[in-house]
CSV table of N, CA and C and ligand atoms in Angstrom, one decimal:
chain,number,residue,atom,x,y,z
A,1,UNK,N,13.0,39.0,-21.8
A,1,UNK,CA,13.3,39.4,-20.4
A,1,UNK,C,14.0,38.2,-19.7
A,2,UNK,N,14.8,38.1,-19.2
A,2,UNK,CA,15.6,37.6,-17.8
A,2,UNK,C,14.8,37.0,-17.1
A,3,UNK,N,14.8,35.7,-16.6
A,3,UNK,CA,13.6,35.5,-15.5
A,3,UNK,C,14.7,35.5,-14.1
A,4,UNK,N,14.1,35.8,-13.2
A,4,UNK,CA,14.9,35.3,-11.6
A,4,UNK,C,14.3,34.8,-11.3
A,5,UNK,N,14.5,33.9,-10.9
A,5,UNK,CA,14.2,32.6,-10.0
A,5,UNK,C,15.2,32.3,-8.9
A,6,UNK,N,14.2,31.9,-7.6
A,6,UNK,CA,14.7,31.7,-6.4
A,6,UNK,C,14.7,30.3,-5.7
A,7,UNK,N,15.5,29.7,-5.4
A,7,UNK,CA,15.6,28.1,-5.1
A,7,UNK,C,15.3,28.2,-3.6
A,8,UNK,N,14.8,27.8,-3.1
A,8,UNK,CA,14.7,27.9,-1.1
A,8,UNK,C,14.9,26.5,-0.7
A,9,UNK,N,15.8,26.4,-0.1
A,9,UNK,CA,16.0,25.0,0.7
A,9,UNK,C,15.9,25.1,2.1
A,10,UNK,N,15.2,24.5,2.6
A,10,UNK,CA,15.0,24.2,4.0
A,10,UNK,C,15.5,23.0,4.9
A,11,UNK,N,15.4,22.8,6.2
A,11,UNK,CA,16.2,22.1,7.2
A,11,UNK,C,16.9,20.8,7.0
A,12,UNK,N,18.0,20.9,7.1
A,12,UNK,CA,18.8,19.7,7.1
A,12,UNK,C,19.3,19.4,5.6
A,13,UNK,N,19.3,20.1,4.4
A,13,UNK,CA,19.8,20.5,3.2
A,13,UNK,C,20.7,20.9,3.0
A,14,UNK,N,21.9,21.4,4.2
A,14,UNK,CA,23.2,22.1,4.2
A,14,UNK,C,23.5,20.5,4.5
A,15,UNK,N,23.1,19.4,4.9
A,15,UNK,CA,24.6,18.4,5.1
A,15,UNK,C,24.3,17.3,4.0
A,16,UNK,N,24.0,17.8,2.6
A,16,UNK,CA,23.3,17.0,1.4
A,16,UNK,C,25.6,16.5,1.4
A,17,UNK,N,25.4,15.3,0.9
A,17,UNK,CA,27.1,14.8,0.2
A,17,UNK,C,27.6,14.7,1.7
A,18,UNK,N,27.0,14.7,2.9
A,18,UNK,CA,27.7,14.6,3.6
A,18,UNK,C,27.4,13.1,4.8
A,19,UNK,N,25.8,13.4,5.0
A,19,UNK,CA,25.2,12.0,5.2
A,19,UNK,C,24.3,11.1,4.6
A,20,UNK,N,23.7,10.5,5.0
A,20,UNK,CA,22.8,9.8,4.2
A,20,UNK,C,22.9,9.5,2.6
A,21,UNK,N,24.0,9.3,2.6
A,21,UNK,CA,24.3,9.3,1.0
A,21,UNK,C,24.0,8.6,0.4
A,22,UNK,N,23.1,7.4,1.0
A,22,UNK,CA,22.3,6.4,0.0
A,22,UNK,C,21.2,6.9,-0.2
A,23,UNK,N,20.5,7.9,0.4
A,23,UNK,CA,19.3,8.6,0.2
A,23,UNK,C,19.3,9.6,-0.5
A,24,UNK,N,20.3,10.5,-0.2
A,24,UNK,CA,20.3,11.7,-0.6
A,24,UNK,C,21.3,11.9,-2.0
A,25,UNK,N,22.2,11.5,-2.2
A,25,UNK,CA,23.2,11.2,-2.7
A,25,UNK,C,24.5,11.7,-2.4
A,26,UNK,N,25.4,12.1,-3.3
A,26,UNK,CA,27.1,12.1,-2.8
A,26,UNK,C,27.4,13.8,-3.3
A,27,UNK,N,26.2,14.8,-3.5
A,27,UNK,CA,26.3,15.7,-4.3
A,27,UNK,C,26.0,16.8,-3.1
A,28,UNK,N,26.9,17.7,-2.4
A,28,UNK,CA,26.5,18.5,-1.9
A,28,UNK,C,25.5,19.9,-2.4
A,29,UNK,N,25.3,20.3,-1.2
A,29,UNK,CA,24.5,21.7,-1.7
A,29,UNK,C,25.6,22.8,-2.5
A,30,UNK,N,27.0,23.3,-2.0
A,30,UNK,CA,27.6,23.5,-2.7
A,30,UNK,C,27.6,23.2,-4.3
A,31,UNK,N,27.9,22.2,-4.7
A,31,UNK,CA,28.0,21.5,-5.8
A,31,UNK,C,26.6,21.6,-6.7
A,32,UNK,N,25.1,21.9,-5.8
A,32,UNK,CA,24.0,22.3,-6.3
A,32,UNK,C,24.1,23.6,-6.7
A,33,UNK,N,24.9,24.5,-5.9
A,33,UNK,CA,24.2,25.9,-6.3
A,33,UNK,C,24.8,26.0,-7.3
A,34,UNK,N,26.8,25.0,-7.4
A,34,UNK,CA,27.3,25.4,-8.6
A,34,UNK,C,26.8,24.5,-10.4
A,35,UNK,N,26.0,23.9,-10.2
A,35,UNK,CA,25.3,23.6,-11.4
A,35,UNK,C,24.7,24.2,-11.2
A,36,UNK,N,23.4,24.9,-10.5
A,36,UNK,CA,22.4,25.4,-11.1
A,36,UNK,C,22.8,27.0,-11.4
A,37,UNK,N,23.9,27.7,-11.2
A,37,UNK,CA,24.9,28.8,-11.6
A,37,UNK,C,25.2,28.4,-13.2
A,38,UNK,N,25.8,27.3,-13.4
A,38,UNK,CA,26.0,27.3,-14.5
A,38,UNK,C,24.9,27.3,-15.7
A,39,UNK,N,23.8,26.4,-15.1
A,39,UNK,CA,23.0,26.1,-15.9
A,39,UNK,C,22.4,27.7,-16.6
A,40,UNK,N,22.3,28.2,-15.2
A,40,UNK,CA,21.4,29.5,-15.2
A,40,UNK,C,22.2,30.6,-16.6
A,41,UNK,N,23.3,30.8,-15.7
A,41,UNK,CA,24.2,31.0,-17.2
A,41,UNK,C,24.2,30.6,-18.6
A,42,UNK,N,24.4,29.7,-18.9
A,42,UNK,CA,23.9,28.9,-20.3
A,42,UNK,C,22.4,29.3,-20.3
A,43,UNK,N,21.6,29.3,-19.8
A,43,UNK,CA,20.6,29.2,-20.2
A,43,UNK,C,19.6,31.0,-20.0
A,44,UNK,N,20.4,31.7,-20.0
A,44,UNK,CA,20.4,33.7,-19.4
A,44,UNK,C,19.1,33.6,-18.3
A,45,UNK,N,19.4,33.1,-17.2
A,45,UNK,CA,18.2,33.0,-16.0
A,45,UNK,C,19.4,33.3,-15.2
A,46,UNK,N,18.7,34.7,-14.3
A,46,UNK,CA,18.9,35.2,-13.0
A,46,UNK,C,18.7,34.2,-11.8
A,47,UNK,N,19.7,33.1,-11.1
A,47,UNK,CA,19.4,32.2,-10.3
A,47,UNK,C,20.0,32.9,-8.9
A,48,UNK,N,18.9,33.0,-7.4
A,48,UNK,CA,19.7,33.1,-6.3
A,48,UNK,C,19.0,31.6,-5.7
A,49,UNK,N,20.2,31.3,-4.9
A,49,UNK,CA,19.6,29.9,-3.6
A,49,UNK,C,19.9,30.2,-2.4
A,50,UNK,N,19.2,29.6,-1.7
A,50,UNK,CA,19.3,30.9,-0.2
A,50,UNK,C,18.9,29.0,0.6
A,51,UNK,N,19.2,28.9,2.0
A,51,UNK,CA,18.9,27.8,2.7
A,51,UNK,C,18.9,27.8,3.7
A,52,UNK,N,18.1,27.4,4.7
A,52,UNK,CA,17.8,27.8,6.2
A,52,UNK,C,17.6,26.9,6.7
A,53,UNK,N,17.5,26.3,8.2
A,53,UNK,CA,17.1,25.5,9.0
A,53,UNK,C,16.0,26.1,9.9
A,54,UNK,N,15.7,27.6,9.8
A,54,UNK,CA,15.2,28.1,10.8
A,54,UNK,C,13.9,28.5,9.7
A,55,UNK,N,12.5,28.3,10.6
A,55,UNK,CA,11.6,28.2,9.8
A,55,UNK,C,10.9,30.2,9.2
A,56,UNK,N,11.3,30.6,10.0
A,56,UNK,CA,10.9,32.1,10.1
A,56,UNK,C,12.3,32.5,9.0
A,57,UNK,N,13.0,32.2,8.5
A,57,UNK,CA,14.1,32.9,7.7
A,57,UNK,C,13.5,32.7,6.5
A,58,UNK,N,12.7,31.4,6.3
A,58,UNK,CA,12.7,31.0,5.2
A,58,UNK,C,10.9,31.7,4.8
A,59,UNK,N,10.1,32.0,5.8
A,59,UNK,CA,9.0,33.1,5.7
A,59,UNK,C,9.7,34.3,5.0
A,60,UNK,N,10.6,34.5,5.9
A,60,UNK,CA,10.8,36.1,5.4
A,60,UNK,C,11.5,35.9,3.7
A,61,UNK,N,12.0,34.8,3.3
A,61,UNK,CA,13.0,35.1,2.2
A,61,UNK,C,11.4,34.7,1.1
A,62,UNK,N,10.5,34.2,1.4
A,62,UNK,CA,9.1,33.7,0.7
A,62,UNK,C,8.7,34.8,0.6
A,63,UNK,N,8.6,36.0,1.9
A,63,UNK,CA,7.5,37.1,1.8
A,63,UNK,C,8.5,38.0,0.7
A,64,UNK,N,9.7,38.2,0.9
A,64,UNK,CA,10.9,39.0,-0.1
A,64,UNK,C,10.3,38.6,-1.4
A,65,UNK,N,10.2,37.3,-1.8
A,65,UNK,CA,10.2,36.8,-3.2
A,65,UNK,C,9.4,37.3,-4.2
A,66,UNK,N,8.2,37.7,-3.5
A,66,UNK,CA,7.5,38.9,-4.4
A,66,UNK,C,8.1,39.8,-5.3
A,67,UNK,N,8.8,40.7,-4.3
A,67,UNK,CA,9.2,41.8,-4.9
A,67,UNK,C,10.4,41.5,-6.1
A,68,UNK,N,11.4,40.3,-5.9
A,68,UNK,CA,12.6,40.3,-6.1
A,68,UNK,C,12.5,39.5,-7.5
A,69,UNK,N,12.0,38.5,-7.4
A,69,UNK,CA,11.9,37.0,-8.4
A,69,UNK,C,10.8,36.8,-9.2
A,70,UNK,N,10.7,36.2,-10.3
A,70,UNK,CA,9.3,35.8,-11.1
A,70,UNK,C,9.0,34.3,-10.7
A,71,UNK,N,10.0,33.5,-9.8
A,71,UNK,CA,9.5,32.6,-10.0
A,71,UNK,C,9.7,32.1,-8.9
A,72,UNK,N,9.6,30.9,-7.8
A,72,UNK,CA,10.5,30.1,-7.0
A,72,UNK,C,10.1,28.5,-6.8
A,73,UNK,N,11.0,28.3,-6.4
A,73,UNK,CA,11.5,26.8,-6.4
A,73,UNK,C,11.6,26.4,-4.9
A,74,UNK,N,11.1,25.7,-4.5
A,74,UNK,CA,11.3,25.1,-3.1
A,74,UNK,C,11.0,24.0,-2.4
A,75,UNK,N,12.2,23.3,-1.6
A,75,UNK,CA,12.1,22.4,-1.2
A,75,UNK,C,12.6,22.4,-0.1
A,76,UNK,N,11.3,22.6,1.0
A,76,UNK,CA,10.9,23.3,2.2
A,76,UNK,C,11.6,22.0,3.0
A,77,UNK,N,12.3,20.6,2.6
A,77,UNK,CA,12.4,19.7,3.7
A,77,UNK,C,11.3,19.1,4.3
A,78,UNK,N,11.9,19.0,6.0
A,78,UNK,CA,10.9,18.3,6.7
A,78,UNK,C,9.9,19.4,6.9
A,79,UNK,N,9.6,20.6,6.4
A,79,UNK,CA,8.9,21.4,6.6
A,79,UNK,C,7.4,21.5,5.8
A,80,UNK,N,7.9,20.8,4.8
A,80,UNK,CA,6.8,20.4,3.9
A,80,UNK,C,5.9,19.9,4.3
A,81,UNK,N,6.0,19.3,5.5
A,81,UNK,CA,4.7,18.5,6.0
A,81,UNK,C,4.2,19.0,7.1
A,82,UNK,N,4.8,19.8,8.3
A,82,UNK,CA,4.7,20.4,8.6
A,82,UNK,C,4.3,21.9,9.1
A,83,UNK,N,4.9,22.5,8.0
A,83,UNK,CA,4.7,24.5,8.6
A,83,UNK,C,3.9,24.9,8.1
A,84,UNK,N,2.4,25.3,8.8
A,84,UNK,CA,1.4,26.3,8.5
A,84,UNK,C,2.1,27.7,7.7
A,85,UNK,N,3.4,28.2,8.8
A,85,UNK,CA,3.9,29.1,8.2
A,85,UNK,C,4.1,29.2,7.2
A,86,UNK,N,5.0,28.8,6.7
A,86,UNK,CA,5.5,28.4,4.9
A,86,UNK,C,4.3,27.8,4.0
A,87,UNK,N,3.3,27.3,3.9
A,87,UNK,CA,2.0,27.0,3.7
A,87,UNK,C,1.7,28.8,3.3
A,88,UNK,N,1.3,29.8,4.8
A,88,UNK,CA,0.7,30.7,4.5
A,88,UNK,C,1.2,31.8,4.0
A,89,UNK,N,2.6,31.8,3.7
A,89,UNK,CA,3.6,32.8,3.5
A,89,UNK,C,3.5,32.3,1.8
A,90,UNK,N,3.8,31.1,1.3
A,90,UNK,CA,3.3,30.8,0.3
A,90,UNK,C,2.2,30.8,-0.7
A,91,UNK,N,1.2,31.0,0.0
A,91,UNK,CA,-0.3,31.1,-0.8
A,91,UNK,C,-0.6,33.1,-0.6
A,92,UNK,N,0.3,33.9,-0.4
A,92,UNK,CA,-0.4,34.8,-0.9
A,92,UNK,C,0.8,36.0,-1.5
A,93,UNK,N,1.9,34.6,-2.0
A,93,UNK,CA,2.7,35.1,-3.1
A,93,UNK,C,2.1,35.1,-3.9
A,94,UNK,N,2.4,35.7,-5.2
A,94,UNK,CA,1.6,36.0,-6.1
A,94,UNK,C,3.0,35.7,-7.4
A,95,UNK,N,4.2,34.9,-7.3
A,95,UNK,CA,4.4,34.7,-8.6
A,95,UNK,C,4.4,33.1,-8.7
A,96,UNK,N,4.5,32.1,-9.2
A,96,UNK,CA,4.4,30.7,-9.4
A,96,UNK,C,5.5,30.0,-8.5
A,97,UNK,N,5.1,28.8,-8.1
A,97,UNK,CA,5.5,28.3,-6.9
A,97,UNK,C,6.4,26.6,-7.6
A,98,UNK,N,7.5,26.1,-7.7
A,98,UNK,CA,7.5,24.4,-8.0
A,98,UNK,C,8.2,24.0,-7.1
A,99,UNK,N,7.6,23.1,-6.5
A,99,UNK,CA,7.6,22.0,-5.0
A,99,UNK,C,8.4,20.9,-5.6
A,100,UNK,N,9.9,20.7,-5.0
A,100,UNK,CA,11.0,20.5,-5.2
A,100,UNK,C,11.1,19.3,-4.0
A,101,UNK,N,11.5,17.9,-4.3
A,101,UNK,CA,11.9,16.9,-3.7
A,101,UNK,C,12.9,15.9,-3.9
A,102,UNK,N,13.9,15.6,-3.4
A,102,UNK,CA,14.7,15.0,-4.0
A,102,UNK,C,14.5,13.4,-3.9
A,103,UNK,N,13.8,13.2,-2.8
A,103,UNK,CA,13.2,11.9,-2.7
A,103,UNK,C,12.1,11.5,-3.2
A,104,UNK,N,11.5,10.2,-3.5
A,104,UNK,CA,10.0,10.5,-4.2
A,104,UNK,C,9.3,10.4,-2.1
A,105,UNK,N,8.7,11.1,-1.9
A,105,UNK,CA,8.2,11.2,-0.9
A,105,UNK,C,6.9,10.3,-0.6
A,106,UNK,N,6.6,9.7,-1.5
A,106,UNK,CA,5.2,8.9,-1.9
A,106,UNK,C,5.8,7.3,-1.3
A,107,UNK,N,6.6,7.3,-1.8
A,107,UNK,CA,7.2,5.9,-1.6
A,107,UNK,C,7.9,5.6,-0.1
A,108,UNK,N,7.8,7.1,0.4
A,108,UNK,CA,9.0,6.4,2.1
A,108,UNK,C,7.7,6.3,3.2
A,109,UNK,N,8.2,7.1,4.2
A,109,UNK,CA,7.1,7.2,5.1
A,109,UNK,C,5.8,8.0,5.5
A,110,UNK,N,4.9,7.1,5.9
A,110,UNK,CA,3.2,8.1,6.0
A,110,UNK,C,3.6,9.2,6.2
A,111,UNK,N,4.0,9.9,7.1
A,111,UNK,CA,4.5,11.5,7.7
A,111,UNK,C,4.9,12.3,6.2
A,112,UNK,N,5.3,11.3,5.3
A,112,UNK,CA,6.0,12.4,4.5
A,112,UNK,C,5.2,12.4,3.1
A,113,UNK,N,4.1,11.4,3.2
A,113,UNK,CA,2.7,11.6,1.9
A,113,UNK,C,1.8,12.7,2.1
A,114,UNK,N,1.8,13.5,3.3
A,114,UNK,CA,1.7,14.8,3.2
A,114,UNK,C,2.1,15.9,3.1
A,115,UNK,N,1.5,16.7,1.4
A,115,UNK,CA,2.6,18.1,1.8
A,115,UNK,C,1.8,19.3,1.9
A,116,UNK,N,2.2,20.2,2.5
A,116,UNK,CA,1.1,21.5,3.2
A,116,UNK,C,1.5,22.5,1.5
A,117,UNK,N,2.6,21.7,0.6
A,117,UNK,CA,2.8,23.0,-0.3
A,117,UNK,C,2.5,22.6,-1.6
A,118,UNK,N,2.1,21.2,-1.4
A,118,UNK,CA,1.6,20.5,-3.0
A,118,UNK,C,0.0,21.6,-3.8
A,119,UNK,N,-0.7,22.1,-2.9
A,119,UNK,CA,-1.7,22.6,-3.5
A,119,UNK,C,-1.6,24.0,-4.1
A,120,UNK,N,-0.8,24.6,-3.5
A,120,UNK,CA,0.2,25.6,-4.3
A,120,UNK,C,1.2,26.0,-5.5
A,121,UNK,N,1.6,24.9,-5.6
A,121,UNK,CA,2.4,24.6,-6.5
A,121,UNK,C,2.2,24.7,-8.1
A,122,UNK,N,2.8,24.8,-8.8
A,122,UNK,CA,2.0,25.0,-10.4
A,122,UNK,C,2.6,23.6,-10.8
A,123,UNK,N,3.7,23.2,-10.0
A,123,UNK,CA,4.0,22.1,-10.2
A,123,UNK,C,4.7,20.8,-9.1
A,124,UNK,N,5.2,19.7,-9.4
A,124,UNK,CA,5.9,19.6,-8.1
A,124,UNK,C,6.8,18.2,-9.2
A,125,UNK,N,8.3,18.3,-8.6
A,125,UNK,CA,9.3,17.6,-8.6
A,125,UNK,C,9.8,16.7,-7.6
A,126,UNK,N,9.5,15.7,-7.6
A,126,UNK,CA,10.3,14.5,-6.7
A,126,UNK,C,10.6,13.2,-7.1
A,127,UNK,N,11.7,12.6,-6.4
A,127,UNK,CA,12.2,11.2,-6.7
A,127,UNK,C,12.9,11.6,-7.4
A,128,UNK,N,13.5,12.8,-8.4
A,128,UNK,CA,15.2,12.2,-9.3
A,128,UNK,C,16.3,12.6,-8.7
A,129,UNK,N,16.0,12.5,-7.8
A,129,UNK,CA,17.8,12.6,-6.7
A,129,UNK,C,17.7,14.2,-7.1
A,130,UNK,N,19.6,14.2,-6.8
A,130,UNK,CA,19.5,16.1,-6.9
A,130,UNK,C,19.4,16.7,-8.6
A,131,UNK,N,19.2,15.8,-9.4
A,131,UNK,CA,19.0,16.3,-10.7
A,131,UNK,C,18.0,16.9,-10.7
A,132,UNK,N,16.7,16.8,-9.8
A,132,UNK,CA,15.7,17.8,-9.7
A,132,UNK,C,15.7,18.8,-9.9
A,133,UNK,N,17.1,19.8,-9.3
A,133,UNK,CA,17.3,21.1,-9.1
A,133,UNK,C,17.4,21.7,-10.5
A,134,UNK,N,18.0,20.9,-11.1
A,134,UNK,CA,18.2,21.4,-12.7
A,134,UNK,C,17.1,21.3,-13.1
A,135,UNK,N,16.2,20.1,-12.9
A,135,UNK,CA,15.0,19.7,-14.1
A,135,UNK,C,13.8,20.9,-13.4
A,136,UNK,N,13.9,21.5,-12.5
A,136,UNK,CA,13.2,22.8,-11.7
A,136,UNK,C,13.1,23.7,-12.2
A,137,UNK,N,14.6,24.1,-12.1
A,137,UNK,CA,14.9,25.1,-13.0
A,137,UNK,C,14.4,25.8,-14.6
A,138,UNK,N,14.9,24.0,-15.2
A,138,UNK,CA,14.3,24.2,-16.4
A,138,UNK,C,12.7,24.3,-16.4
A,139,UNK,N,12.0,23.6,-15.9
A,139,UNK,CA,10.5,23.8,-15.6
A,139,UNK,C,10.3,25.0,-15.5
A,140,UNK,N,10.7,26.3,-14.5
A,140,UNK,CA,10.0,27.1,-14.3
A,140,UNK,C,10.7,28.2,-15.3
A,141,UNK,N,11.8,28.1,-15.8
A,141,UNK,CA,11.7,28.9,-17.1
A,141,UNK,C,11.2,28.7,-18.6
A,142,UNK,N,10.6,27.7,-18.5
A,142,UNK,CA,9.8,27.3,-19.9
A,142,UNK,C,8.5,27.9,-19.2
A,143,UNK,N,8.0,27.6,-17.7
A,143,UNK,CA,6.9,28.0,-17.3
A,143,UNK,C,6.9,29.4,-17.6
A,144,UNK,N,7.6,30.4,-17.5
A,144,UNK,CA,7.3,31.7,-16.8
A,144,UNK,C,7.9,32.1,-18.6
A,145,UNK,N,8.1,31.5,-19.1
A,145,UNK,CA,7.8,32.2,-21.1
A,145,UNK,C,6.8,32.7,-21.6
B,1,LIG,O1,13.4,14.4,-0.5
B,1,LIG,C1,13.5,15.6,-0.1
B,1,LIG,O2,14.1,16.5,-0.8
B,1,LIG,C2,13.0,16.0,1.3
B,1,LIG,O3,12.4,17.3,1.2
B,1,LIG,C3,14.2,16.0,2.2
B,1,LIG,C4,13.8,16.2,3.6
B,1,LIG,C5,12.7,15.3,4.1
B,1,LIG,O4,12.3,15.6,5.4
B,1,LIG,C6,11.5,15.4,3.2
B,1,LIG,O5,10.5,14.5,3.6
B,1,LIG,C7,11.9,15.0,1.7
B,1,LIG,C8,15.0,16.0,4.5
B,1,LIG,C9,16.3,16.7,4.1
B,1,LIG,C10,17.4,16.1,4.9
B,1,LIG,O6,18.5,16.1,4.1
B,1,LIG,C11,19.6,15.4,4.6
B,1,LIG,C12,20.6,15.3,3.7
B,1,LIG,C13,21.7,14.6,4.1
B,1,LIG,C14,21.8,14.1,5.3
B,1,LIG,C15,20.8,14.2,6.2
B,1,LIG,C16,19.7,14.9,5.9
């Protein structure tokens, strides 16, 4: 079987390659969705990536994922620390969840050593720049075999 898997990126992930490029790196989100297309291809995984700044979009595309996906991938942003919402929209999905970082978030600031989605998770990725999205990917399709 085909797995789908859903990538969710949250706030301030649309200007990835465009600022902070000592942090973030020089790779836009474009340029993400088009590796993780490829990869998904080579590798026969159904990939959609969907990205929001608005916190309720990204509920509703969480509460959709049920029906649609076997798996999802997300990297909720500065939301991570913050949104009860995404927290509770998360915990009563019912297919496997990997918490997706591109920074190691351990190592920058207190605000950001908390995450409301780490306990959900079956797994969690952070610190390898945007190579994460691939190394995600592959995680949750070896997971969901
Ligand atoms: O390291 C990550 O992936 C983060 O989820 C990124 C969030 C941050 O709030 C989290 O603590 C860790 C911020 C995303 C902002 O992305 C930008 C990209 C380029 C320019 C400005 C912001």
């Amino acid at each position: 079987m085909m797995n789908k898997i859903i990538i969710l990126n949250g706030p301030n992930l649309n200007l990835l390659g465009e600022r902070e490029k000592e942090k973030y790196g020089n790779i836009t989100l474009k340029d993400i969705e088009d590796n993780c297309g490829k990869y998904a291809k080579k590798n026969n995984i159904n990939v959609s990536l969907f990205q929001s700044n608005i916190e309720g979009e990204l509920v509703d595309e969480i509460q959709k994922a049920r029906k649609n996906f076997n798996g999802l991938i997300i990297n909720a942003g500065g939301y991570t620390h913050t949104s009860v919402a995404i927290h509770d929209a998360l915990k009563v999905l019912e297919i496997p969840i990997i918490e997706l970082h591109i920074t190691n978030i351990y190592n920058r600031e207190d605000f950001r050593h908390k995450s409301l989605i780490s306990k959900l998770a079956s797994g969690i990725i952070c610190g390898f720049g945007t190579d994460g999205y691939i190394m995600a990917l592959n995680a949750m399709n070896k997971y969901l075999k």
